[in-house]
CSV table of C-alpha atoms in Angstrom, one decimal:
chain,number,residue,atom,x,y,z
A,1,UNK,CA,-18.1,5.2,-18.9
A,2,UNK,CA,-18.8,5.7,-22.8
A,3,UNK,CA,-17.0,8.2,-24.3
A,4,UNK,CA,-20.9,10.1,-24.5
A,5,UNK,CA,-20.9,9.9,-21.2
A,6,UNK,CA,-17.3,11.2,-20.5
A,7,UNK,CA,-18.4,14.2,-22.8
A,8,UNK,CA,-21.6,14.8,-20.9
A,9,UNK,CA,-20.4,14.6,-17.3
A,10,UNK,CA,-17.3,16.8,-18.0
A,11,UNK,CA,-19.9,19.7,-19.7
A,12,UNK,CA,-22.0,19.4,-16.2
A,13,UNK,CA,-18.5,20.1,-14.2
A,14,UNK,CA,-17.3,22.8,-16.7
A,15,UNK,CA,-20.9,24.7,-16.1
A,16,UNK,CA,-20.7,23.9,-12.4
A,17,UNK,CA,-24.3,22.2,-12.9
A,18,UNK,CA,-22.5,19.0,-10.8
A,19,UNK,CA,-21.8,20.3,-7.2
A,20,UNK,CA,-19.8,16.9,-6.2
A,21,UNK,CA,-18.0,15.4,-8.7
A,22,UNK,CA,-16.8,11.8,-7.6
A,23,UNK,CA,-13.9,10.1,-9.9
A,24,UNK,CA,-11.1,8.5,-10.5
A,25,UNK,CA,-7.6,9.8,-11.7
A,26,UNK,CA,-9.2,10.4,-14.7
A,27,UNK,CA,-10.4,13.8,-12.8
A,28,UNK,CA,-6.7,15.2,-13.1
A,29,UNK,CA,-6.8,14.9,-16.9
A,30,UNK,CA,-6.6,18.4,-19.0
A,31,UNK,CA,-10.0,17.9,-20.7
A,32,UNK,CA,-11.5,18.1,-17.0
A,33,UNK,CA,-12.2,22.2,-16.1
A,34,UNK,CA,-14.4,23.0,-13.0
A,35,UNK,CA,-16.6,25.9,-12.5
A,36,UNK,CA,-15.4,26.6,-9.5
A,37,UNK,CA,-13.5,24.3,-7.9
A,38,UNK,CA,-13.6,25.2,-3.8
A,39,UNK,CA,-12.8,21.9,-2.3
A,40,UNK,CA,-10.3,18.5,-3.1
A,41,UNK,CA,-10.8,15.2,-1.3
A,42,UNK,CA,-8.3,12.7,-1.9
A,43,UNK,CA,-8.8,9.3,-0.5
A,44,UNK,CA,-6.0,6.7,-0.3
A,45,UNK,CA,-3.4,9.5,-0.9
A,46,UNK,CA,-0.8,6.8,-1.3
A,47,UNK,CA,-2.0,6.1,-4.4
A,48,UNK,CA,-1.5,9.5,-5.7
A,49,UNK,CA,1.7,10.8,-6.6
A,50,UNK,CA,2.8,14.4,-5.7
A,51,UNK,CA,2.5,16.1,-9.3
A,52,UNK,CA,-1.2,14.2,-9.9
A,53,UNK,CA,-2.3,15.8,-6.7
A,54,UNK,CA,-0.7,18.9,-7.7
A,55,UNK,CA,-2.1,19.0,-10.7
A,56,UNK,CA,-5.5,18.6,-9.3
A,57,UNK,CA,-5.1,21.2,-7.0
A,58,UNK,CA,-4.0,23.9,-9.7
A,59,UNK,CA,-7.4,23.2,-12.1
A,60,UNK,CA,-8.3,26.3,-13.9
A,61,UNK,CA,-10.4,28.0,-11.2
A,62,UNK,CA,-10.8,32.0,-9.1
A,63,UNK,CA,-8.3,30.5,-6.0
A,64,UNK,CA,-6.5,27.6,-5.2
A,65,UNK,CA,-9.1,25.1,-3.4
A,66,UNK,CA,-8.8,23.4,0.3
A,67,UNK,CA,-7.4,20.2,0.0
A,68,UNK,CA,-7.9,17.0,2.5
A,69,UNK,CA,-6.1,14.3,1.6
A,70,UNK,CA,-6.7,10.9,3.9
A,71,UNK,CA,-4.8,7.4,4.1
A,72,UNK,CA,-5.8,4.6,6.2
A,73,UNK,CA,-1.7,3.9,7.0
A,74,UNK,CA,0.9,7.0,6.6
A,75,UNK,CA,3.8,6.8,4.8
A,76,UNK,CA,6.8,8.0,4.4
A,77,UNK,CA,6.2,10.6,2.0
A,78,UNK,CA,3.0,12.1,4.2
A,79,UNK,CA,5.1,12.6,7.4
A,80,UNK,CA,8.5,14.1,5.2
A,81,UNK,CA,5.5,17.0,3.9
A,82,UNK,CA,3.6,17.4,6.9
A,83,UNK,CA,7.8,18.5,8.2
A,84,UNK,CA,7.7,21.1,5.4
A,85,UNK,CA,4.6,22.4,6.3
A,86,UNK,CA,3.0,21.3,3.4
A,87,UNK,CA,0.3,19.4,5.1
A,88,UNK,CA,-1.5,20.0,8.5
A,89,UNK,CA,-2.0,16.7,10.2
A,90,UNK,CA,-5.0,15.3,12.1
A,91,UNK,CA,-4.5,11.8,13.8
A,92,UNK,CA,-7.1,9.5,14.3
A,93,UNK,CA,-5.4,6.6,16.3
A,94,UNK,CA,-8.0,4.6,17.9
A,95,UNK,CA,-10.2,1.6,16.6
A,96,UNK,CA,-13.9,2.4,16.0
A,97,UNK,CA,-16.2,0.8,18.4
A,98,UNK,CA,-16.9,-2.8,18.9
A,99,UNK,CA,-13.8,-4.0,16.9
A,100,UNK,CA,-10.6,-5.8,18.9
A,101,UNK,CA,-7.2,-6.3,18.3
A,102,UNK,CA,-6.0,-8.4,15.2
A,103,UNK,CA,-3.3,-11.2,16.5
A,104,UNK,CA,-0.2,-11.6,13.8
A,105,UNK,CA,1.8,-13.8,13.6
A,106,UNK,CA,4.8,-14.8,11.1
A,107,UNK,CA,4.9,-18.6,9.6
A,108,UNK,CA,8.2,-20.0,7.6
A,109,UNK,CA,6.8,-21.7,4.3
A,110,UNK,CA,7.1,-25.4,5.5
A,111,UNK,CA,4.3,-24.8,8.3
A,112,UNK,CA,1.6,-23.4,6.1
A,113,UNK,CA,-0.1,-27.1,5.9
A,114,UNK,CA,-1.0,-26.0,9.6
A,115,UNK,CA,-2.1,-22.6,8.5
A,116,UNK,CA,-4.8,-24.3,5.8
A,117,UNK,CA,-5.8,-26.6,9.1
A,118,UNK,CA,-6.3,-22.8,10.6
A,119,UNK,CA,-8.3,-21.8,8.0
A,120,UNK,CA,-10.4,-24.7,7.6
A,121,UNK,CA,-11.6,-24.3,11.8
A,122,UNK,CA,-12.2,-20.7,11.3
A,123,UNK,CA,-14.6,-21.6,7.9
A,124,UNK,CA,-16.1,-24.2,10.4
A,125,UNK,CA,-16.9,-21.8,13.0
A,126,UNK,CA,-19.0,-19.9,10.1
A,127,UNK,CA,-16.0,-17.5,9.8
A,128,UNK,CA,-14.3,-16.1,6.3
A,129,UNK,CA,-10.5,-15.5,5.3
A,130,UNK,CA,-8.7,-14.2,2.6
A,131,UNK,CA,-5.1,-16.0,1.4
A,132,UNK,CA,-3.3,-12.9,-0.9
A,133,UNK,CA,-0.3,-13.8,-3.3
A,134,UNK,CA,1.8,-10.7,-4.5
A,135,UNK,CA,1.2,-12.2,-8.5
A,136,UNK,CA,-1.3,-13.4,-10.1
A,137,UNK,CA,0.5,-16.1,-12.4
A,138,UNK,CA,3.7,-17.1,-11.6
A,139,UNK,CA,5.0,-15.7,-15.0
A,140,UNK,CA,4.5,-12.0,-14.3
A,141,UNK,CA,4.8,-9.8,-11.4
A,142,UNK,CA,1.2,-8.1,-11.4
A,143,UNK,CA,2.1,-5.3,-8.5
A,144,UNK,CA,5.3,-2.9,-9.8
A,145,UNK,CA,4.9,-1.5,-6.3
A,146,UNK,CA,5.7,-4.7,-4.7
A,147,UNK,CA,9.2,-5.4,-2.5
A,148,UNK,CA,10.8,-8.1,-4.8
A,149,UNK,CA,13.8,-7.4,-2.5
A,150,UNK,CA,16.7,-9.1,-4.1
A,151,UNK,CA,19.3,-9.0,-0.9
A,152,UNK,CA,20.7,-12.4,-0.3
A,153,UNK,CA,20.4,-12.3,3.1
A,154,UNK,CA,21.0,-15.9,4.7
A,155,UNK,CA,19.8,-16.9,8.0
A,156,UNK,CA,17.6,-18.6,10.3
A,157,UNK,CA,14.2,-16.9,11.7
A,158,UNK,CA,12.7,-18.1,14.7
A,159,UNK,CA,9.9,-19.6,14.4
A,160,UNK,CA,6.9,-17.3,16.0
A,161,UNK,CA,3.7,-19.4,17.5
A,162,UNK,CA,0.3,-19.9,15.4
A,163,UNK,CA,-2.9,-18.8,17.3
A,164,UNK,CA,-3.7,-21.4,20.0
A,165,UNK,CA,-6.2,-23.2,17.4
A,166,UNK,CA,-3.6,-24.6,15.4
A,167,UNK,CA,-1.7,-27.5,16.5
A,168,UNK,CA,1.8,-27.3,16.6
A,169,UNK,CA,2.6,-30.9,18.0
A,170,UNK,CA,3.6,-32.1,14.5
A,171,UNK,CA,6.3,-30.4,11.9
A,172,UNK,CA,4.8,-30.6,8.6
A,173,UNK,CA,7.5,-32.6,6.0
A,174,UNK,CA,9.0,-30.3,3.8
A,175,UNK,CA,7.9,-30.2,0.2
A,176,UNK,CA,10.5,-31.2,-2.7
A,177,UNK,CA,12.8,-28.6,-3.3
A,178,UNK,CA,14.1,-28.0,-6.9
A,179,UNK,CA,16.5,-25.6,-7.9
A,180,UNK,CA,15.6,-23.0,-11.0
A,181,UNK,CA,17.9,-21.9,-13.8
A,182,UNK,CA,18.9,-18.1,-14.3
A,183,UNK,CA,18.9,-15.7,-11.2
A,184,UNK,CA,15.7,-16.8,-9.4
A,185,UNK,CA,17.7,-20.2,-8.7
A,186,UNK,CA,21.0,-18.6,-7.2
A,187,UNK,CA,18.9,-16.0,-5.1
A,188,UNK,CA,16.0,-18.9,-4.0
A,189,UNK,CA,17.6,-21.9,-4.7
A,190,UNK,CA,15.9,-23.8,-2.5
A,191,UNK,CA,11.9,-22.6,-3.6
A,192,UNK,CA,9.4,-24.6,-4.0
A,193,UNK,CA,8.6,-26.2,-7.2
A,194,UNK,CA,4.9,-25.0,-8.1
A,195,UNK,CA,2.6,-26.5,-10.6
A,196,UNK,CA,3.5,-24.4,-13.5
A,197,UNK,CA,7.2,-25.1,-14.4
A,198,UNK,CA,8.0,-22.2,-16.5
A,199,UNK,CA,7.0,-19.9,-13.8
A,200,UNK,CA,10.1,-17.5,-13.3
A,201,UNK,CA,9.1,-15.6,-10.4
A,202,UNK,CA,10.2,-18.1,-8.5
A,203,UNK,CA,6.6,-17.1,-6.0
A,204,UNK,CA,3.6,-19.0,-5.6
A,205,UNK,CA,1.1,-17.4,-7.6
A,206,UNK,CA,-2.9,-16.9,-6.7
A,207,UNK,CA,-4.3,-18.2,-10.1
A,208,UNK,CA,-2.0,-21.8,-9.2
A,209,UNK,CA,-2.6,-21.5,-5.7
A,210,UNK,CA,-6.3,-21.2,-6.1
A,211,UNK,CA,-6.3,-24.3,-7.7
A,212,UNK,CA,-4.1,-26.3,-5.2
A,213,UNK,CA,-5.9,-25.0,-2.4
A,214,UNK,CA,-9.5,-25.7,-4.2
A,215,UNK,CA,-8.4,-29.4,-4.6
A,216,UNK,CA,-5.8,-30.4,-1.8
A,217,UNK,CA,-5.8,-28.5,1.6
A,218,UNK,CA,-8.9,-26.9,1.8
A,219,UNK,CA,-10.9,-29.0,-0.7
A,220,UNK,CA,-14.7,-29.0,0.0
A,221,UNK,CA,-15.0,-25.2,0.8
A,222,UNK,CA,-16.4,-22.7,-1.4
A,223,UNK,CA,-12.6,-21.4,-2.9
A,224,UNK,CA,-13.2,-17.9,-5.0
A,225,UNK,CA,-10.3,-16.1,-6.9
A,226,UNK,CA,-9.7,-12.6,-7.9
A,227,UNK,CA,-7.0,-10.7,-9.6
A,228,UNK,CA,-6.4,-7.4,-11.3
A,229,UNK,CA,-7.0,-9.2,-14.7
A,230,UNK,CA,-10.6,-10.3,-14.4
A,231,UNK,CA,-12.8,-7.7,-16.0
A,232,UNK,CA,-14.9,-4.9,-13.6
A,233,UNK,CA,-18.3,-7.2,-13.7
A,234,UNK,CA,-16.4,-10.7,-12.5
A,235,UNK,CA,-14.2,-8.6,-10.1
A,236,UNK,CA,-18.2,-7.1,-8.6
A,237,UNK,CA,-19.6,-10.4,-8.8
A,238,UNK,CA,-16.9,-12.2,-6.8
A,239,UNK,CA,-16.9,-9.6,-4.2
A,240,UNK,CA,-20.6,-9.2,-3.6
A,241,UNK,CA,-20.9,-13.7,-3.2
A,242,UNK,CA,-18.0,-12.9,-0.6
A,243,UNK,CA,-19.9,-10.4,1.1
A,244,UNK,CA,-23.0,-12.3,1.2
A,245,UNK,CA,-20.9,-15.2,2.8
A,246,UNK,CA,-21.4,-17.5,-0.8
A,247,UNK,CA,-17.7,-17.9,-0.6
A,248,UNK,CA,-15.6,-19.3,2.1
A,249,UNK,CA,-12.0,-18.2,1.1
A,250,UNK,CA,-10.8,-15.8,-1.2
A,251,UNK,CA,-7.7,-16.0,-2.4
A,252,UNK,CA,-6.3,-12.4,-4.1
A,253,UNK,CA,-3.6,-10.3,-5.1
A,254,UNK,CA,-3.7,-7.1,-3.3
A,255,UNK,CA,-6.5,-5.8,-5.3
A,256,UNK,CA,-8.4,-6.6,-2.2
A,257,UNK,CA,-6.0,-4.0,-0.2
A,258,UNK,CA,-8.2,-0.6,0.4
A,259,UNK,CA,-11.8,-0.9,-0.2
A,260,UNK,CA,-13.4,-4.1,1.0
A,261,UNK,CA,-14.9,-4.2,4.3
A,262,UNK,CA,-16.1,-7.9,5.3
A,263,UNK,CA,-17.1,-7.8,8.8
A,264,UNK,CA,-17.3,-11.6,8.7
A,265,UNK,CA,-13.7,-12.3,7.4
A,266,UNK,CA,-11.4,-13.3,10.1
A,267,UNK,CA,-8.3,-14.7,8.7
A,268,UNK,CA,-6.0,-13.3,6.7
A,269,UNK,CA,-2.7,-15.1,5.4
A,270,UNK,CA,-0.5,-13.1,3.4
A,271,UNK,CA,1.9,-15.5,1.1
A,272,UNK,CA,5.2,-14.1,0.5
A,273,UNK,CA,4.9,-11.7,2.7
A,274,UNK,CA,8.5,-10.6,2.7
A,275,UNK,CA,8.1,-9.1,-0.5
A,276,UNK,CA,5.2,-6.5,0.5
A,277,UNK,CA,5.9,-3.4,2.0
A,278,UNK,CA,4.8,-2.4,5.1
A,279,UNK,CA,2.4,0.2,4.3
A,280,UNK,CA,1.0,-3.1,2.0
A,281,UNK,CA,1.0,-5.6,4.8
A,282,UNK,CA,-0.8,-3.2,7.5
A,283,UNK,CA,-3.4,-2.3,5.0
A,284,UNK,CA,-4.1,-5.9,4.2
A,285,UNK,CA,-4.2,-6.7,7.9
A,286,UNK,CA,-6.8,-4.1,8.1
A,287,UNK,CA,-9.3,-6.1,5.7
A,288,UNK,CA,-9.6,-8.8,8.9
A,289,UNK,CA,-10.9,-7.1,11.9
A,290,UNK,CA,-14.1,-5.2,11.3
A,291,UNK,CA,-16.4,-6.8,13.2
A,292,UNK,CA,-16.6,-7.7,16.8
A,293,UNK,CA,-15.0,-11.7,16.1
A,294,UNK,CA,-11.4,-12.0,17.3
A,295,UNK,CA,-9.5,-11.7,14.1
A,296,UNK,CA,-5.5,-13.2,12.8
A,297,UNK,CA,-3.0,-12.3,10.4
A,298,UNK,CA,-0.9,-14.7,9.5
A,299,UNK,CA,2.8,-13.7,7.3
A,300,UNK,CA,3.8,-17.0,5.7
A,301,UNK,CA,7.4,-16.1,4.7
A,302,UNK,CA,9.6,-17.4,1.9
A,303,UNK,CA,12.9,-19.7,2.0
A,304,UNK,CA,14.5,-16.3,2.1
A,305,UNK,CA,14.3,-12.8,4.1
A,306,UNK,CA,16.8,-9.7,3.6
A,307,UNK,CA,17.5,-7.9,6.4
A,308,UNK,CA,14.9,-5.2,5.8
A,309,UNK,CA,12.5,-8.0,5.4
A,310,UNK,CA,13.1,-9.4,8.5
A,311,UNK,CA,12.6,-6.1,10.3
A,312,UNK,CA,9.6,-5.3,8.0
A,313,UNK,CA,8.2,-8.6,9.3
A,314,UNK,CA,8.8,-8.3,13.0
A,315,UNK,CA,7.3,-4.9,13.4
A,316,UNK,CA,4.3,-6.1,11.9
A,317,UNK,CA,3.9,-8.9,14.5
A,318,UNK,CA,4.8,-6.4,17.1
A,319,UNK,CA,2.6,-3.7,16.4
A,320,UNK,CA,-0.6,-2.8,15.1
A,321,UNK,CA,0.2,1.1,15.8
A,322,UNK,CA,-0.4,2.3,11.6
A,323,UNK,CA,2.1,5.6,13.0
A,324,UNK,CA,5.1,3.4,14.5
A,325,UNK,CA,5.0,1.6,11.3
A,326,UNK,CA,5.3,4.5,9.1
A,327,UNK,CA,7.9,6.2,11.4
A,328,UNK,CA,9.9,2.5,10.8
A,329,UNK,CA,9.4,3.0,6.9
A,330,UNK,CA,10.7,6.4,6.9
A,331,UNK,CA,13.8,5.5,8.6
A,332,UNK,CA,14.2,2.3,6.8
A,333,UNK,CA,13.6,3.5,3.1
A,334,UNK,CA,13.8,7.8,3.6
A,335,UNK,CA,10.8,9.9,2.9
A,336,UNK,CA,10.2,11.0,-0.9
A,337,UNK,CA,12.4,13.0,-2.1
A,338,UNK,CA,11.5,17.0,-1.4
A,339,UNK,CA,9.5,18.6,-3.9
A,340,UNK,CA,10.1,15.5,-5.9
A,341,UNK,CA,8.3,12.4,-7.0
A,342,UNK,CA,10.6,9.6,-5.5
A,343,UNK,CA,9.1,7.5,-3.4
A,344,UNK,CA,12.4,6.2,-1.7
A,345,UNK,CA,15.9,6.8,-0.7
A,346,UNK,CA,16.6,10.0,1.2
A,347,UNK,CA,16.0,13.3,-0.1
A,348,UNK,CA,18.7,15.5,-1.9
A,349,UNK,CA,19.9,17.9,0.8
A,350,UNK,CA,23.6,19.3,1.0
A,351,UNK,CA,23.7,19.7,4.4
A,352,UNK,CA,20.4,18.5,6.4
A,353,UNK,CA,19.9,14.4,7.5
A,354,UNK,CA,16.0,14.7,7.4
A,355,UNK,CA,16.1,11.6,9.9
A,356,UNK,CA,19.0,13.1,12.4
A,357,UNK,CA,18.4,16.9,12.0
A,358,UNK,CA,14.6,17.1,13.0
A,359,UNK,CA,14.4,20.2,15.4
A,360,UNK,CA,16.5,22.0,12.4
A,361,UNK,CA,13.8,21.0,9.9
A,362,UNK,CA,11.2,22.0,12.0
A,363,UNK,CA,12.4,25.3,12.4
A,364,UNK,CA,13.1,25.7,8.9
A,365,UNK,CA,9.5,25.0,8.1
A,366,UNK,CA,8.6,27.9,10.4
A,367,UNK,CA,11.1,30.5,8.7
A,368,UNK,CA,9.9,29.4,5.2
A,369,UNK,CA,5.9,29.9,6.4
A,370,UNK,CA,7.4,33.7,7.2
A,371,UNK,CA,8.7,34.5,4.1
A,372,UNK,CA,5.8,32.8,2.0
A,373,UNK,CA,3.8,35.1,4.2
A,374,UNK,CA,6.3,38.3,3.6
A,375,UNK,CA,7.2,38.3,7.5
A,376,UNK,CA,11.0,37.1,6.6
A,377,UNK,CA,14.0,39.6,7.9
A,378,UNK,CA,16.1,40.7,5.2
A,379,UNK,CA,16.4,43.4,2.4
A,380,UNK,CA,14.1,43.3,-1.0
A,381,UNK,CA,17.1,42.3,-3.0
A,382,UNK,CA,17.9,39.3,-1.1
A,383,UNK,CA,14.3,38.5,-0.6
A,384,UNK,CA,14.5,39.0,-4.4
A,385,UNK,CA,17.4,36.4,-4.9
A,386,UNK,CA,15.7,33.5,-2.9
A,387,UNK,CA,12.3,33.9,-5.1
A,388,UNK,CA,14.6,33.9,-8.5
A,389,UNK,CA,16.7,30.6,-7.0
A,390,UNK,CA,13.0,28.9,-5.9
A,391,UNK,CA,11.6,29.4,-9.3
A,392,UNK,CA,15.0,29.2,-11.5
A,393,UNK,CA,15.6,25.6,-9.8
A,394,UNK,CA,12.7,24.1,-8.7
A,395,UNK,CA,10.3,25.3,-11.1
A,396,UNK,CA,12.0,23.9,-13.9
A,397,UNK,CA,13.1,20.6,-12.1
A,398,UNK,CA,9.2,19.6,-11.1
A,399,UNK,CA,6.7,22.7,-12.5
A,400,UNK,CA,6.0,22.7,-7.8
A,401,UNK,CA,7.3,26.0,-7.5
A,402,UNK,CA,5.4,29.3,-7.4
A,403,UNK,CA,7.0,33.1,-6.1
C-alpha cells in the first residue's frame, strides 16, 4: 500500500468506520489507534513475538480485547504460557476429511539421484512436489530462524527405506567431494562441491539447485523457483502457475512454509533438512497432503547430523502427531524464557525445572489466578509487597507487567 493509502485505511480504523481490519505486523505499529478494539486474531502465532502480540493487545482502547491466537504446529513457547495460565488451550488433533497420512522418510545425500527418479514418477502420474533449500544462494543464509547447528557430531545413520516406488536395487556413486577453506571445511569437510565456488555456506542453495535440477535430473519437466527475494508480483505469479498445475516442481526456500495449499502436490523433499527446526520441518510436511492422493516427505540429510539433529530427524519419520513434536522441542531446546522474548534455552527460575517440576507449576498457576483475582490468603502489606516486586522487576525488565 501507498503511503495515501496507509493514511486512509488507518483514519477508517481510528473512527471505527472499518469493523475488520485485516493486516500484517504493520497493525502493531504506534500510528495504528482503533475505535474500539473488542477482538485480536493472530494467525501463525509463531511468527509473533511475545512483546508484538502484547503490544497489540494493549492498543489505546475502553478494555483490554479477547485475544485468539492459532498455529498450525505448537511450540515451545505456546505450551510454557498455556502452564502460566496465560493462554487457554483448545486442541484440534485430527485430519479434516478426505485427507490420509503423509509417509516420511529420511535419505543421506548420496541417494537423492533416486529421490529425483521419485519425483519424476509422481510428475508422471499427473502429481506435483516441491524440493525446499534452507538458502536461497549459497552465499547468504536467507532464514535467521534456521538450525545451522554447528555440533560436530560424527557418526553413521542408518539408512531409512524410500517409498516402495523408488528402487533401491542400485547405490547411487557418490559425487566428488572437495574440502572448503575456513570453518565450513573443518565442520563439513567432506560437502559437496556445488556449482558456485565461492559459496560459503557450505549448503546447496535453491537458486543453483534450480538450475541443476532444470537441466540434469529432472530435465524436461516444467521446474519453477521462488525465494524471499523475488518481488510480491513474481512471488503471486509463480504460485498461481503452480496452483493451476503449469508447473511441475517447485523448488523454494521455506517461503512456501504456512500459506499455500496445493491439493495436487504430493511430494515434498526437504534438502538439508538437519538444519530446520522441527516446528519448520512439520509445517513443511503439511504443504503435501491436502487432498485425498497418498502423499511423501522425504528429509535428504547432509554429510553431517548433531545429535539433536539426529533426534529432530527421527521424530519426524516417526510421527506426524504436531503435539508430540512440540512436547520433544520443549524438552530439547526449553520453552521461552517467562515473561521474556527468548525463544530458547530454559527459563530463568531459581528454584523450579519447568520440564521436571510440572505439578508444582501447575499449581502455581492456580495460586497466581487467586491473587490476580484478589482471592489470595495473606495480609494487605504482603499482598502489597508482591505487587511492588511484580512491577519493580518485571515491569522494567519487559514493560509485561501490570498490578
Amino acid at each position: 500500500m501507498d503511503e495515501d493509502q496507509k493514511r486512509r485505511t488507518r483514519g477508517l480504523i481510528n473512527r471505527g468506520e472499518a469493523q475488520l481490519v485485516i493486516g500484517t505486523h504493520a497493525l502493531i505499529e504506534e500510528k495504528v489507534e482503533f475505535d474500539r478494539l473488542g477482538l485480536v486474531v493472530v494467525d501463525e502465532q509463531h511468527r509473533f513475538g511475545v512483546v508484538q502480540r502484547f503490544r497489540l493487545m494493549k492498543k489505546p482502547n475502553e478494555a483490554e480485547p479477547d485475544v485468539l491466537v492459532m498455529t498450525a504446529t505448537p511450540i515451545p513457547r505456546t505450551l510454557a504460557l498455556s502452564l502460566y495460565g496465560d493462554l487457554d488451550v483448545s486442541v484440534l488433533d485430527e485430519l479434516p476429511p478426505g485427507r490420509t497420512p503423509i509417509v516420511t522418510r529420511r535419505v543421506p545425500g548420496e541417494r537423492c539421484e533416486e529421490v529425483w527418479d521419485f519425483v519424476r514418477k509422481q510428475v508422471g502420474k499427473g502429481r506435483q512436489a516441491y524440493i525446499v533449500y534452507p538458502v536461497i544462494e549459497g552465499t547468504k543464509e536467507d532464514e535467521p530462524e534456521l538450525d545451522f547447528s554447528r555440533e560436530d557430531v560424527a557418526g553413521d545413520r542408518s539408512s531409512v527405506e524410500l517409498p516402495s516406488q523408488v528402487s533401491n536395487s542400485r547405490p547411487v556413486a557418490p559425487k566428488s567431494l572437495s574440502a572448503r577453506k575456513g570453518k565450513t571445511a573443518e565442520l563439513f569437510p567432506g560437502i559437496v562441491k556445488e556449482a558456485n565456488p565461492q559459496a560459503k555456506s557450505g549448503l546447496r542453495s535453491a537458486v543453483e539447485m534450480h538450475a541443476k535440477l532444470q537441466a540434469g535430473p529432472l530435465k524436461g519437466l516444467r521446474v519453477g523457483l521462488l525465494h524471499g527475494r523475488l518481488d510480491a508480483d513474481e512471488k503471486e505469479v509463480i504460485m498461481r502457475r503452480y496452483q493451476r498445475g503449469e508447473i511441475d516442481v517447485l523448488v523454494a526456500t521455506t517461503v512456501i512454509e504456512v500459506g499455500v495449499d496445493v491439493p495436487n502436490a504430493t511430494v515434498m523433499v526437504v534438502e538439508h533438512a538437519e538444519r530446520f527446526g522441527l516446528a519448520q520441518l512439520h509445517q513443511l510436511r503439511g504443504r503435501v497432503g491436502r487432498g485425498a492422493a497418498k502423499s511423501y516427505c522425504i528429509l535428504i540429510t547432509g554429510e553431517r547430523v548433531s545429535e539433536q539433529g539426529e533426534e529432530r530427524l527421527n521424530a519426524m519419520v516417526r510421527t506426524q502427531d504436531g503435539f508430540a513434536l512440540a512436547e520433544l522441542d520443549l524438552n530439547m531446546r526449553g520453552p521461552g524464557e517467562f515473561f521474556g522474548t527468548r525463544q530458547a534455552g530454559l527459563p530463568d527460575f531459581r528454584v523450579a525445572n519447568l520440564l521436571r517440576d510440572r505439578e508444582v507449576l501447575e499449581l502455581a498457576k492456580v495460586e497466581a489466578a487467586r491473587f490476580a483475582r484478589g482471592e489470595a490468603e495473606g495480609t494487605e502489606a504482603e499482598k502489597k509487597l508482591v505487587r511492588e516486586r511484580l512491577t519493580g522487576v518485571w515491569q522494567r525488565r519487559y514493560g509485561l507487567v501490570e498490578a
